[in-house]
XYZ file of C-alpha atoms in Angstrom:
144
model
C 112.522 119.710 108.374
C 110.724 120.704 105.173
C 110.506 117.042 104.136
C 107.734 116.559 106.750
C 105.355 118.347 104.367
C 105.539 115.277 102.105
C 104.950 112.743 104.890
C 101.407 111.372 104.799
C 101.029 109.216 107.918
C 103.294 110.763 110.551
C 103.816 114.105 112.232
C 107.120 115.116 113.839
C 105.492 114.838 117.276
C 105.105 111.066 116.744
C 108.889 110.687 116.564
C 110.197 110.978 120.165
C 113.241 112.924 121.285
C 114.295 115.176 118.390
C 112.645 114.378 115.022
C 114.938 116.866 113.272
C 117.820 114.437 113.897
C 116.111 111.512 112.139
C 117.309 110.754 108.624
C 114.579 111.941 106.202
C 115.022 108.761 104.130
C 114.136 106.650 107.187
C 110.955 108.654 107.803
C 109.979 108.458 104.121
C 110.514 104.698 104.001
C 108.485 104.042 107.151
C 105.748 106.345 105.835
C 105.549 104.220 102.673
C 105.468 101.055 104.784
C 102.581 102.549 106.769
C 100.722 103.362 103.558
C 101.111 99.818 102.249
C 100.356 98.173 105.616
C 96.995 99.857 106.046
C 97.450 99.914 109.836
C 99.012 102.493 112.139
C 102.652 102.350 113.148
C 103.621 103.519 116.637
C 107.192 104.830 116.907
C 108.947 104.120 120.206
C 112.337 105.625 119.460
C 114.365 106.775 116.485
C 117.163 109.224 117.189
C 118.287 108.743 120.756
C 120.804 110.874 122.650
C 122.167 107.732 124.305
C 122.280 105.882 120.990
C 121.172 102.737 122.879
C 124.648 101.164 122.669
C 128.030 102.245 121.328
C 127.920 102.579 117.546
C 124.133 102.298 117.399
C 122.441 103.739 114.352
C 119.914 105.340 116.718
C 122.657 107.800 117.676
C 122.904 108.771 113.997
C 119.135 108.988 113.424
C 119.292 106.046 111.003
C 117.257 103.544 113.059
C 113.733 103.333 114.428
C 112.016 101.000 116.888
C 108.243 100.677 116.522
C 105.256 98.383 116.484
C 102.410 97.918 114.038
C 98.823 98.271 115.223
C 96.898 94.971 115.069
C 95.742 93.895 111.640
C 98.733 92.124 110.075
C 100.519 88.913 110.941
C 104.157 89.166 112.029
C 105.158 87.296 108.858
C 103.321 89.852 106.687
C 104.955 92.690 108.633
C 108.390 91.167 108.057
C 107.701 90.673 104.357
C 106.707 94.313 104.043
C 109.799 95.580 105.867
C 112.011 93.402 103.699
C 110.328 94.600 100.507
C 111.028 98.230 101.379
C 114.769 97.600 101.574
C 115.731 98.207 105.201
C 119.287 96.951 105.752
C 118.849 95.883 109.378
C 115.637 94.277 110.640
C 115.146 93.084 114.198
C 112.131 91.495 115.874
C 111.375 91.978 119.588
C 108.697 89.369 120.372
C 108.493 90.189 124.087
C 107.351 93.785 123.744
C 103.900 94.613 125.027
C 101.219 95.197 124.078
C 102.506 93.887 120.704
C 105.785 92.612 119.368
C 108.148 95.321 118.151
C 110.475 95.910 115.231
C 113.763 97.680 114.634
C 114.685 98.801 111.134
C 117.700 100.786 110.026
C 119.639 102.219 107.124
C 122.988 100.551 107.791
C 125.570 100.737 105.021
C 126.684 97.772 102.969
C 125.171 95.195 100.682
C 124.566 92.509 103.288
C 121.402 92.679 105.339
C 121.385 91.841 109.027
C 118.428 90.077 110.653
C 117.995 89.340 114.341
C 115.601 88.689 117.160
C 115.858 89.286 120.883
C 114.215 86.856 123.265
C 114.758 86.723 127.027
C 117.360 89.471 126.668
C 119.490 87.404 124.279
C 120.155 88.419 120.690
C 120.166 85.785 117.966
C 121.345 86.721 114.493
C 120.652 85.419 111.013
C 117.784 84.144 108.929
C 117.352 81.032 111.028
C 116.851 82.943 114.272
C 114.359 85.298 112.714
C 112.525 82.460 110.946
C 112.122 80.641 114.266
C 110.735 83.780 115.940
C 108.338 84.366 113.046
C 107.187 80.734 113.169
C 106.429 81.117 116.860
C 104.608 84.368 116.111
C 102.581 82.650 113.406
C 101.421 79.986 115.846
C 100.179 82.699 118.177
C 98.703 84.981 115.497
C 95.388 85.396 117.277
C 97.070 87.071 120.230
C 98.153 90.702 120.388
C 101.409 89.730 122.039
C 103.701 87.046 120.677
């Protein structure tokens, strides 16, 4: 866990479960996102012993679920996550107190985007664009 010495905005205690099982690249990337965002990032889960679901990248320590502190629009948050090269990006608009994000280091050239609303997953650019449009209309609220 020597890489933590180079992490500016997080401590291992902010990464629940077992931070030693989280891919150092994932921590470094989210640390750079936090630096650029200028607002705190609150990690909900990264490595998870259950892995969430079969084949989940959480079980490999290559995924993290989190939310940004207030200060950015959901569209700006998405743009930042995209710019930093995460391969999987999911939006959870129903989280409280603020909407949440999932990012991961999945293999392959194709990116995967999704949103989950009312327990139903919708995949692709169109689904995420619709969720971001809704979020943009409700920008003044902490919860979208």
